mmCIF file of C-alpha atoms and ligand atoms in Angstrom:
data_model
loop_
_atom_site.group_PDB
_atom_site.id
_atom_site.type_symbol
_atom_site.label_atom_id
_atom_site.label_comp_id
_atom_site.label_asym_id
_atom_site.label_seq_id
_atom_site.Cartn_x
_atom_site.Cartn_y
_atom_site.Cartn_z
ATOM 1 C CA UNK A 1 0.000 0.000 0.000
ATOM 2 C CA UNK A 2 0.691 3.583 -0.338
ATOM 3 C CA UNK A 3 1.025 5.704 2.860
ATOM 4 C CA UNK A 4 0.887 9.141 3.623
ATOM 5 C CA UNK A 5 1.983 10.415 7.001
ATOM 6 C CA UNK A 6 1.125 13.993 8.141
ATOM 7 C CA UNK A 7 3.783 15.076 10.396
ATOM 8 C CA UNK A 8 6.209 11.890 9.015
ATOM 9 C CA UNK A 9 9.408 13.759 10.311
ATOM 10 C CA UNK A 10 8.408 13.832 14.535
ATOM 11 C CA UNK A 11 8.789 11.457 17.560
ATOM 12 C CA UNK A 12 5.858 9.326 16.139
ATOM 13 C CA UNK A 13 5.218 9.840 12.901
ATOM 14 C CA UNK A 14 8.786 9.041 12.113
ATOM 15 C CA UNK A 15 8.343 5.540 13.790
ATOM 16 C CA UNK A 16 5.174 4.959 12.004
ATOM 17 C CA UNK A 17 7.365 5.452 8.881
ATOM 18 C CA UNK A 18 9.920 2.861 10.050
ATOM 19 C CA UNK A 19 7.285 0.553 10.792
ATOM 20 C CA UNK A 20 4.910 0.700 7.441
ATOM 21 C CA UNK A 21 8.388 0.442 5.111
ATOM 22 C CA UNK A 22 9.175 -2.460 7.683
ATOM 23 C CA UNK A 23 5.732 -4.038 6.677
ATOM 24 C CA UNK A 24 6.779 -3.484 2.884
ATOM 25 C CA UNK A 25 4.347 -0.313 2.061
ATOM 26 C CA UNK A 26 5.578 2.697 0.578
ATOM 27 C CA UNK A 27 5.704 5.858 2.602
ATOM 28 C CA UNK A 28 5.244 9.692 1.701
ATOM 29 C CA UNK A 29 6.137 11.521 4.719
ATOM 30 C CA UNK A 30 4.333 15.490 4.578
ATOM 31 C CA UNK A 31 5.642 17.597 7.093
ATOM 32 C CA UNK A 32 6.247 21.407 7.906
ATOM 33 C CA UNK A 33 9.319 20.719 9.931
ATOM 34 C CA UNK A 34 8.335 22.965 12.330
ATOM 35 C CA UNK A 35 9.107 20.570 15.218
ATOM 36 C CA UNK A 36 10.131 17.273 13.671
ATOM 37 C CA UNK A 37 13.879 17.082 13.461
ATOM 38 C CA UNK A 38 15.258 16.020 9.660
ATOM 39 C CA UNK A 39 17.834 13.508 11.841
ATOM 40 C CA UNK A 40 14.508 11.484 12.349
ATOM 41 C CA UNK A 41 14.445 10.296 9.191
ATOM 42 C CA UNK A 42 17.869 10.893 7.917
ATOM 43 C CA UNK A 43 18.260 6.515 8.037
ATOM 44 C CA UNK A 44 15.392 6.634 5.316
ATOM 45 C CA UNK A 45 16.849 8.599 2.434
ATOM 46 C CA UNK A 46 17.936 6.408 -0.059
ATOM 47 C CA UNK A 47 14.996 4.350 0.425
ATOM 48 C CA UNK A 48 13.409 3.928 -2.693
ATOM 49 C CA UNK A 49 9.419 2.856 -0.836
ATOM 50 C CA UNK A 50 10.053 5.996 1.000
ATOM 51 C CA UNK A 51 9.946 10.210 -0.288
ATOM 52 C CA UNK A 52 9.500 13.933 1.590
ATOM 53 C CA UNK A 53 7.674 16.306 0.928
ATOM 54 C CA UNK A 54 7.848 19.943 2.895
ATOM 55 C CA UNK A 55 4.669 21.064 3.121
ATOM 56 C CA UNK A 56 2.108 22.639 6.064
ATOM 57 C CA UNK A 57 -1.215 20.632 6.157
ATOM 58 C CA UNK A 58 -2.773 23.751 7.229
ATOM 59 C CA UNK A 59 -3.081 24.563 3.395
ATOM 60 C CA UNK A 60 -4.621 22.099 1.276
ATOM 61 C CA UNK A 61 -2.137 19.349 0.009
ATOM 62 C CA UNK A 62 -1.747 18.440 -3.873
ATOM 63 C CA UNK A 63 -1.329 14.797 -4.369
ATOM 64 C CA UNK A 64 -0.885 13.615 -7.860
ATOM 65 C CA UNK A 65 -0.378 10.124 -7.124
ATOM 66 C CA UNK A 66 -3.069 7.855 -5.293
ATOM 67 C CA UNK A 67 -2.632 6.903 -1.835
ATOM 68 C CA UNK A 68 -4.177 4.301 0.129
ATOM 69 C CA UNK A 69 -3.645 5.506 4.231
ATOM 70 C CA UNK A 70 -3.322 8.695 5.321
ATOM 71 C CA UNK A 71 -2.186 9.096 8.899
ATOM 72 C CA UNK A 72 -2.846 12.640 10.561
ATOM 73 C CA UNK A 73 -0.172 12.920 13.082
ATOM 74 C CA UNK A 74 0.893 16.219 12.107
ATOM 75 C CA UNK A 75 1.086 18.701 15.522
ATOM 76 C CA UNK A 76 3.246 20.776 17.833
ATOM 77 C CA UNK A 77 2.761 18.024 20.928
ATOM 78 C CA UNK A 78 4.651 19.612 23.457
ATOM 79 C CA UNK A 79 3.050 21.883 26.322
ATOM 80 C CA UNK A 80 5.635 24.487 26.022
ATOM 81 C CA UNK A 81 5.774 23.760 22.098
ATOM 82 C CA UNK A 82 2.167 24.513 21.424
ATOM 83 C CA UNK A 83 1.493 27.126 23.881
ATOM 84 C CA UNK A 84 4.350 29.030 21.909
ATOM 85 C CA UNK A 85 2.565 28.357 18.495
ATOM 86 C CA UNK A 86 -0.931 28.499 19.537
ATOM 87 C CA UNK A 87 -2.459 29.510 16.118
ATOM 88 C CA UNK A 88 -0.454 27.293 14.266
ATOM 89 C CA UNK A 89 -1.231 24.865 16.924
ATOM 90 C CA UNK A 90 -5.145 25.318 16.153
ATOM 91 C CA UNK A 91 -5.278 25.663 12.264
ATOM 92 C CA UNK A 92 -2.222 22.286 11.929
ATOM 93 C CA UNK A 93 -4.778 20.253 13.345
ATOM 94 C CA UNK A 94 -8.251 21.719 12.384
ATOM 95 C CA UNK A 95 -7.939 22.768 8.788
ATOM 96 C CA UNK A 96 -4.899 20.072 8.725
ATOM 97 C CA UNK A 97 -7.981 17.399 9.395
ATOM 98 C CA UNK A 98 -10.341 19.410 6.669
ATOM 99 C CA UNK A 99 -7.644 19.274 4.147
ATOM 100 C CA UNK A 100 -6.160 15.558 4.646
ATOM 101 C CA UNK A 101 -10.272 14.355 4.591
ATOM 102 C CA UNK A 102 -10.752 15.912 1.242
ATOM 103 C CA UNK A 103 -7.602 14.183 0.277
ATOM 104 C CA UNK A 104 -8.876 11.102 1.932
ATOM 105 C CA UNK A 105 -12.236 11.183 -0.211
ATOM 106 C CA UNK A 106 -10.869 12.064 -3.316
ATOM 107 C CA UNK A 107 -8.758 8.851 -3.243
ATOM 108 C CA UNK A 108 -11.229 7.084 -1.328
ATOM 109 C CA UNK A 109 -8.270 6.421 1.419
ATOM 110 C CA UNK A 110 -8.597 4.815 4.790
ATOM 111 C CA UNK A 111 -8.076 7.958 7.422
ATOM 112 C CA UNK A 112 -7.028 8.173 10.631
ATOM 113 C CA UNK A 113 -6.498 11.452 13.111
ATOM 114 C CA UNK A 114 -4.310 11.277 15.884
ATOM 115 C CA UNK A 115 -6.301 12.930 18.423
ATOM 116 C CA UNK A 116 -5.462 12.805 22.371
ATOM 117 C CA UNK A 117 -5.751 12.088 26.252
ATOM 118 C CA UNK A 118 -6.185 15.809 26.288
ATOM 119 C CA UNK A 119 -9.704 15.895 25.047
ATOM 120 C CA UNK A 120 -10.421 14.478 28.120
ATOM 121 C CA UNK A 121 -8.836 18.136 29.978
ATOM 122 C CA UNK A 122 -8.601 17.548 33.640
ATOM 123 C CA UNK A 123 -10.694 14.443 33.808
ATOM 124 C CA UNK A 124 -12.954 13.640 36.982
ATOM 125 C CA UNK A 125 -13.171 10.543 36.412
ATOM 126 C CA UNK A 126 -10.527 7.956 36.221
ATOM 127 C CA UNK A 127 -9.158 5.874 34.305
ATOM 128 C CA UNK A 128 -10.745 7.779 30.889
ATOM 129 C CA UNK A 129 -13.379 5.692 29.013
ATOM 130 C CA UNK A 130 -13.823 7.057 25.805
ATOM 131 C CA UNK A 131 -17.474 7.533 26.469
ATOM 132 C CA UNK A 132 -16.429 10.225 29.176
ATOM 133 C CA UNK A 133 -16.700 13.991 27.840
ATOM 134 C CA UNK A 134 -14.273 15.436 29.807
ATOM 135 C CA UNK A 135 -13.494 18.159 31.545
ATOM 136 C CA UNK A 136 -11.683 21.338 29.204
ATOM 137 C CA UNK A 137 -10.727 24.787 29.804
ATOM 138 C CA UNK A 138 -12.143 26.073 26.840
ATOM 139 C CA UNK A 139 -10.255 29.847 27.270
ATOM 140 C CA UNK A 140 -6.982 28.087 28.929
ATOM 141 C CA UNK A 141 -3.701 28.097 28.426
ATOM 142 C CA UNK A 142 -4.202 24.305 27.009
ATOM 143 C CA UNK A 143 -7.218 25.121 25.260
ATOM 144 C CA UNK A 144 -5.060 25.832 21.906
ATOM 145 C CA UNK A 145 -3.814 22.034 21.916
ATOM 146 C CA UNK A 146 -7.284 20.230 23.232
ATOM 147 C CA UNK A 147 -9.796 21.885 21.373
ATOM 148 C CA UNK A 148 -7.881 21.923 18.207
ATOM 149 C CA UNK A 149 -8.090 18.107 18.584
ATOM 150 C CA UNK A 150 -11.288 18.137 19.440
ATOM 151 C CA UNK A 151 -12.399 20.025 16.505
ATOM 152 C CA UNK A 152 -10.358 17.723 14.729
ATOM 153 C CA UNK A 153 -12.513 14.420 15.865
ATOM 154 C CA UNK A 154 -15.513 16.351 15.476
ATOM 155 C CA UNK A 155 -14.195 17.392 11.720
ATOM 156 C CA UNK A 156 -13.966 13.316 11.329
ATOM 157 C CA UNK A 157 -17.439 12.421 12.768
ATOM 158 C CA UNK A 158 -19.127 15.486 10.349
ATOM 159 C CA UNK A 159 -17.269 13.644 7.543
ATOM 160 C CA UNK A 160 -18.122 10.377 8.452
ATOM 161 C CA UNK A 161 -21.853 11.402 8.836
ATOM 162 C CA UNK A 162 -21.952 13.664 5.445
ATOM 163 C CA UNK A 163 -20.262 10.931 3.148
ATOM 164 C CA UNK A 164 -20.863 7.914 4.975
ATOM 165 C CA UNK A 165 -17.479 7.184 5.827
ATOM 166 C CA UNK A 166 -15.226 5.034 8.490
ATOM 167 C CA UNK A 167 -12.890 7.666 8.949
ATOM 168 C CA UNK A 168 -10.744 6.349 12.449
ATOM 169 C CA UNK A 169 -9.677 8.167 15.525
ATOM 170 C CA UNK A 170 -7.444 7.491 18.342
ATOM 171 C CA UNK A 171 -6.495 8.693 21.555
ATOM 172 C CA UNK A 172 -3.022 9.290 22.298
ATOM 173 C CA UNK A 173 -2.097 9.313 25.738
ATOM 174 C CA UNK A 174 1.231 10.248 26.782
ATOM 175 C CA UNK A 175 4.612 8.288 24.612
ATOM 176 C CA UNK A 176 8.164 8.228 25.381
ATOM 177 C CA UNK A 177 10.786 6.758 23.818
ATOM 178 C CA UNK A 178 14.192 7.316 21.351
ATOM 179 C CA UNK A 179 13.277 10.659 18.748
ATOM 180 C CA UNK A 180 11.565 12.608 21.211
ATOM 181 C CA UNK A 181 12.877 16.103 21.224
ATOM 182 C CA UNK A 182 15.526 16.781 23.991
ATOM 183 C CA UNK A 183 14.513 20.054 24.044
ATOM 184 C CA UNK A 184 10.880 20.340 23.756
ATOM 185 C CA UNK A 185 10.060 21.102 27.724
ATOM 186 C CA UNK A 186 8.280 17.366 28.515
ATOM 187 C CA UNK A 187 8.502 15.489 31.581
ATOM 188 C CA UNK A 188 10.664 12.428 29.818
ATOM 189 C CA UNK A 189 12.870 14.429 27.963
ATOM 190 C CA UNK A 190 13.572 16.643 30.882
ATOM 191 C CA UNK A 191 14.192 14.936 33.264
ATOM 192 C CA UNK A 192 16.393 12.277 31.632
ATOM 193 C CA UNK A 193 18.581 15.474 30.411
ATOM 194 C CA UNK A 194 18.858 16.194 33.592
ATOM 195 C CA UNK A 195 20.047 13.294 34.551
ATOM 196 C CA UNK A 196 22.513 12.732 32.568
ATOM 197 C CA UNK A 197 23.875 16.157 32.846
ATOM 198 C CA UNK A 198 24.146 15.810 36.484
ATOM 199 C CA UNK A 199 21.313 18.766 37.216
ATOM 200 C CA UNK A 200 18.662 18.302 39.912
ATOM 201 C CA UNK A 201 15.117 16.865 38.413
ATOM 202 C CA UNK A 202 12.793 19.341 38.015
ATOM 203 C CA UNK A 203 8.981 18.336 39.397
ATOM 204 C CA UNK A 204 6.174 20.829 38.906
ATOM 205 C CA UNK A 205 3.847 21.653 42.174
ATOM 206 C CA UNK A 206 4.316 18.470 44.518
ATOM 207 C CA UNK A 207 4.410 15.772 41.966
ATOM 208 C CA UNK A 208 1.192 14.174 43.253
ATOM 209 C CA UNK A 209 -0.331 15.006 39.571
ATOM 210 C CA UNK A 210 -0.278 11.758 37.385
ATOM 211 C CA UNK A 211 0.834 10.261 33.521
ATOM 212 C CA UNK A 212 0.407 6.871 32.268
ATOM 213 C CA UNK A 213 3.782 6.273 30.023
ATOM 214 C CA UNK A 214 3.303 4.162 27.057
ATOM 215 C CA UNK A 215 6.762 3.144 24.918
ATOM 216 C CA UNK A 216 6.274 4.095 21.248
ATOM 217 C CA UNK A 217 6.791 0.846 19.950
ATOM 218 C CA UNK A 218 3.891 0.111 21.705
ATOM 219 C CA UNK A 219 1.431 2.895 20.671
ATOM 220 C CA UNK A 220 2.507 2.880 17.012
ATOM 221 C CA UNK A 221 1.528 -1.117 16.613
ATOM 222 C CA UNK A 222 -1.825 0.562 18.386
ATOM 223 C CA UNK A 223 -2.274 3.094 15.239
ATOM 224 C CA UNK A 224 -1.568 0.362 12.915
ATOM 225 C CA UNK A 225 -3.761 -1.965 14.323
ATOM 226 C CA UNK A 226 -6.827 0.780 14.400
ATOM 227 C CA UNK A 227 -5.921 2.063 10.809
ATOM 228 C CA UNK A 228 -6.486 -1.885 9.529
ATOM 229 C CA UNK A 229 -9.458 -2.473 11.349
ATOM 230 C CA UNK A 230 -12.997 -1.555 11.297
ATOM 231 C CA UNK A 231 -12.865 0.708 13.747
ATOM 232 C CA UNK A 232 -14.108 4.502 13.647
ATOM 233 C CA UNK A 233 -13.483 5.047 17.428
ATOM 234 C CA UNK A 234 -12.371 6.770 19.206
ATOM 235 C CA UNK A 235 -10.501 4.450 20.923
ATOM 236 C CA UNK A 236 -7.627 5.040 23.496
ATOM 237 C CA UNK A 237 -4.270 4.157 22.882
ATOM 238 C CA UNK A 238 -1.876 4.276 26.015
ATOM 239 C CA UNK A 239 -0.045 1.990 28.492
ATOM 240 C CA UNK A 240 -2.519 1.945 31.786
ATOM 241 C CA UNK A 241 0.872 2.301 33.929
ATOM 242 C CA UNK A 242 -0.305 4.944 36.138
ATOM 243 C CA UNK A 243 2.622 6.833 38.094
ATOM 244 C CA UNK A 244 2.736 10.269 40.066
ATOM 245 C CA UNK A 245 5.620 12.496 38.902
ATOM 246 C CA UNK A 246 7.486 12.209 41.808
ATOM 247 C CA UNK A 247 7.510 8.705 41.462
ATOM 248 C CA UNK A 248 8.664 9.126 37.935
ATOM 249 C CA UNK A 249 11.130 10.961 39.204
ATOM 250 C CA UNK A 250 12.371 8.452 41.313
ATOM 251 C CA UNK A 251 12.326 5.739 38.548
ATOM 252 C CA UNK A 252 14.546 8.235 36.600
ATOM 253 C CA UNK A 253 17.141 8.563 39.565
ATOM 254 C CA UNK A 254 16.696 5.020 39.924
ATOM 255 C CA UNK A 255 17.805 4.378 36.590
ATOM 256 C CA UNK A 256 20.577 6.985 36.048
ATOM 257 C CA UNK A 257 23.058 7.192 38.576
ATOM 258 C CA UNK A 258 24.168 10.693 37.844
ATOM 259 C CA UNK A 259 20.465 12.553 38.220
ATOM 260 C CA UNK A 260 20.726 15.036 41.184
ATOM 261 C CA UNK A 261 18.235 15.763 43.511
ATOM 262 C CA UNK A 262 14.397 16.426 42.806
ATOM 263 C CA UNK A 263 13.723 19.771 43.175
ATOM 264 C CA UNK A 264 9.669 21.409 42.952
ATOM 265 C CA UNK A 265 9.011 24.433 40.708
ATOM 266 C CA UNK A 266 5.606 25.763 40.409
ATOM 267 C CA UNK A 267 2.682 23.368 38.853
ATOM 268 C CA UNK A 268 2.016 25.246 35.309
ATOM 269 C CA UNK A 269 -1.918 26.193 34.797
ATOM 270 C CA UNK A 270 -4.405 23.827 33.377
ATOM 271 C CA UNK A 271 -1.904 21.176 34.533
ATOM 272 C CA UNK A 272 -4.102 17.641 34.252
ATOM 273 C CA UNK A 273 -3.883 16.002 38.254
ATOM 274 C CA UNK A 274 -4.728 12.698 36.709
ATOM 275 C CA UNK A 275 -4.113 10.875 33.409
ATOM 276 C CA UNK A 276 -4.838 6.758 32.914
ATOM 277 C CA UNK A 277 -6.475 5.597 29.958
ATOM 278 C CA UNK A 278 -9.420 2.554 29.973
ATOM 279 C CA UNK A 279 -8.105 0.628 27.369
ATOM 280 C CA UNK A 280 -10.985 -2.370 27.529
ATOM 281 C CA UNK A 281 -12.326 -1.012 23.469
ATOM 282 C CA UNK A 282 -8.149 -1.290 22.171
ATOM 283 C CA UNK A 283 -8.139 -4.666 23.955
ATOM 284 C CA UNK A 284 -11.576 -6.421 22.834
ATOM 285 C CA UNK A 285 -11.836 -4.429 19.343
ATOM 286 C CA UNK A 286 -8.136 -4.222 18.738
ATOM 287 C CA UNK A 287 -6.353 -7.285 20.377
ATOM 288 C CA UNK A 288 -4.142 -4.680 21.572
ATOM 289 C CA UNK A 289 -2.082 -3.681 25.082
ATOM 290 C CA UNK A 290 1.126 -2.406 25.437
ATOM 291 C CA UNK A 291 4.259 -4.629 26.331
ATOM 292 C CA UNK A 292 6.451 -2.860 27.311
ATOM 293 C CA UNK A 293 7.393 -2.163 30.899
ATOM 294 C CA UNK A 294 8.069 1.531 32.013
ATOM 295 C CA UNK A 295 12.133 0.529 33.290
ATOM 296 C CA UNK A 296 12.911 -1.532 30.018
ATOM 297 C CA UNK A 297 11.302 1.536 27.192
ATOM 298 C CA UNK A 298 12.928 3.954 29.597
ATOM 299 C CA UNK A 299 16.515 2.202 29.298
ATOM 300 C CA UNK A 300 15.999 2.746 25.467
ATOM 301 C CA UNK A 301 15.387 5.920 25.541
ATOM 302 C CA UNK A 302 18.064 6.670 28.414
ATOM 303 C CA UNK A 303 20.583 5.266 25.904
ATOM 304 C CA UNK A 304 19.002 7.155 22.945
ATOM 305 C CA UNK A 305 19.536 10.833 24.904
ATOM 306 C CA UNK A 306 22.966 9.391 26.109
ATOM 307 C CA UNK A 307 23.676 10.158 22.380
ATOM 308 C CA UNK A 308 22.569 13.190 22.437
ATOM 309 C CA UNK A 309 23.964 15.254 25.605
HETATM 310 N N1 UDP B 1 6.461 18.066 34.408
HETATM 311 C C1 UDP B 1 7.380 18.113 35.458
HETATM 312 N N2 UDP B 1 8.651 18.506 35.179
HETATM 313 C C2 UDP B 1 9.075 18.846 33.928
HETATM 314 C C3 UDP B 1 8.155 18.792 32.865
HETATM 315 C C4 UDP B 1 6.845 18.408 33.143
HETATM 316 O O1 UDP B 1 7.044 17.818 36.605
HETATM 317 O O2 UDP B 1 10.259 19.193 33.788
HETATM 318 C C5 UDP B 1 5.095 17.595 34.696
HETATM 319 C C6 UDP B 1 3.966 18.422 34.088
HETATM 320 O O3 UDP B 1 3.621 19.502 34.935
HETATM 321 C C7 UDP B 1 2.876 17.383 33.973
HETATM 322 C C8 UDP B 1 3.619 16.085 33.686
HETATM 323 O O4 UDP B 1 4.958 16.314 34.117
HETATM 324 O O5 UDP B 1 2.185 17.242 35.199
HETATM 325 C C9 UDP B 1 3.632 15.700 32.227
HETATM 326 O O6 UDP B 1 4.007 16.830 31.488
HETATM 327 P P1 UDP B 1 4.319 16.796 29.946
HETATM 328 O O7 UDP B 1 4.690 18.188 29.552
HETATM 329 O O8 UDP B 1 5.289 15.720 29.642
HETATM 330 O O9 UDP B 1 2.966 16.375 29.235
HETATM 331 P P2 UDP B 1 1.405 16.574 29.499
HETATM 332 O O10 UDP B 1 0.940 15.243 29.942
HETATM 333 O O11 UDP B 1 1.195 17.609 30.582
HETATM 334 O O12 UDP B 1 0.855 17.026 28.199
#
């Protein structure tokens, strides 16, 4: 088959690459490089199943050759990234979703938006179902990231009503592993910098808040396995691995012996206190859970910033 991946050059859409060549399709990775690193995908030129192509999906993409899967995974992801970027932020996934669904229908390709925990805000209940609302600041400091993805599933289910179409979303909740930007201001990148340059660990408010890690390896055979089903969704994809930050924390300094000690800075607004997904649809409709234990994916990705420092 013939791939497209929005946002082919980041943390995950770069893996998704790796792993549809690996599975023998051909990949066209779209992206605006304006947070994916060119180093992601640097092992893929040469390739002949695999080509780039510089372009923002916030204007309307001209394909001239048919594709059969087009994966929407283009987005600033980063808390610090997006709030930054905010417009860019809002029309990359929102007109990015119009754009890539006209593309989709036109070819009559399989579609799939990479939407995320986030739509579920600061959740009151836990773990999320997908069946639960949530709980958004519409006006907040966040609100650039979660409602652009929410506008972005609700841009899938208007095309999926209006032209009768199994257009598929998933929820992302949060992914580590090897790609992921040193620099982009994330708990896993940070504090493994830190680390390994011998700096104390940096944990916002008291660290009580929580994250459910899932390795990418992990997630991306949970995209794959929701783009070749029947699935519309949404459905959550995450690793139900619930940890407080501290605790994080404490697996990091557990894990690299040169991380100094934790130190608290302020908890930033909007800041989720609790984040497990309720993965019982990705299990009974997908076959799907995660493998991978949070010590063994954090080793990788240890020695992945090693390189990097
Ligand atoms: N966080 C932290 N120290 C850091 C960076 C983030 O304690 O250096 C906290 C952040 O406040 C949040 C959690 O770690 O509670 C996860 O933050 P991240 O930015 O990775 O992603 P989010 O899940 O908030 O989108």
């Amino acid at each position: 088959m013939r791939c497209l991946i929005a946002g082919g050059v980041g943390f995950l859409g770069s893996h998704l690459a790796d792993r549809l060549l690996k599975d023998g399709h051909e990949v066209i990775v779209v992206d605006d490089l304006s947070s994916g690193n060119m180093r992601n995908i640097e092992h893929l030129k040469g390739n002949p199943s695999f080509s780039f192509v510089r372009h923002d999906v916030s204007e309307p993409l001209q394909v001239s050759i048919r594709v059969d899967r087009i994966y929407h995974l283009a987005s600033l992801a980063s808390p610090p990234g997006y709030q930054k970027r905010p417009v860019h932020t809002l029309i990359t996934n929102g007109f990015g979703a119009y754009h890539l669904l006209n593309n989709a229908l036109s070819m009559d390709a399989r579609f799939l938006f990479a939407s995320t925990s986030e739509v579920y805000g600061d959740p009151s209940v836990n773990p999320q179902p997908e069946s639960y609302w949530g709980n958004v600041n519409p006006v907040g400091i966040r609100s650039c990231y979660d409602e652009a993805k929410r506008f972005g599933e609700a841009m899938v289910m208007a095309f999926n009503r209006k032209h009768d179409k199994q257009y598929k979303l998933i929820r992302i909740f949060n992914t580590y592993g090897p790609r992921m930007d040193l620099r982009d201001g994330r708990v896993v990148p940070n504090l493994i910098g830190q680390a390994l340059r011998g700096e104390p660990l940096t944990v916002y408010g008291d660290g009580s808040q929580t994250r459910s890690f899932c390795y990418v390896d992990d997630l991306i055979d949970g995209i794959v396995r929701m783009m070749e089903s029947e699935e519309v969704g949404p459905i959550n994809i995450g690793n139900p691995d619930e940890r407080t930050i501290q605790e994080f924390a404490q697996v990091i300094k557990k894990l690299i012996p040169t991380a100094g000690p934790i130190t608290h800075l302020p908890l930033p607004k909007d800041d989720p206190l609790q984040r497990r997904p309720d993965i019982t649809l990705a299990r009974t409709k997908l076959h799907w859970e995660p493998k991978v234990k949070l010590d063994d994916g954090l080793r990788k990705t240890i020695a992945y910033f090693e390189t990097m420092v």
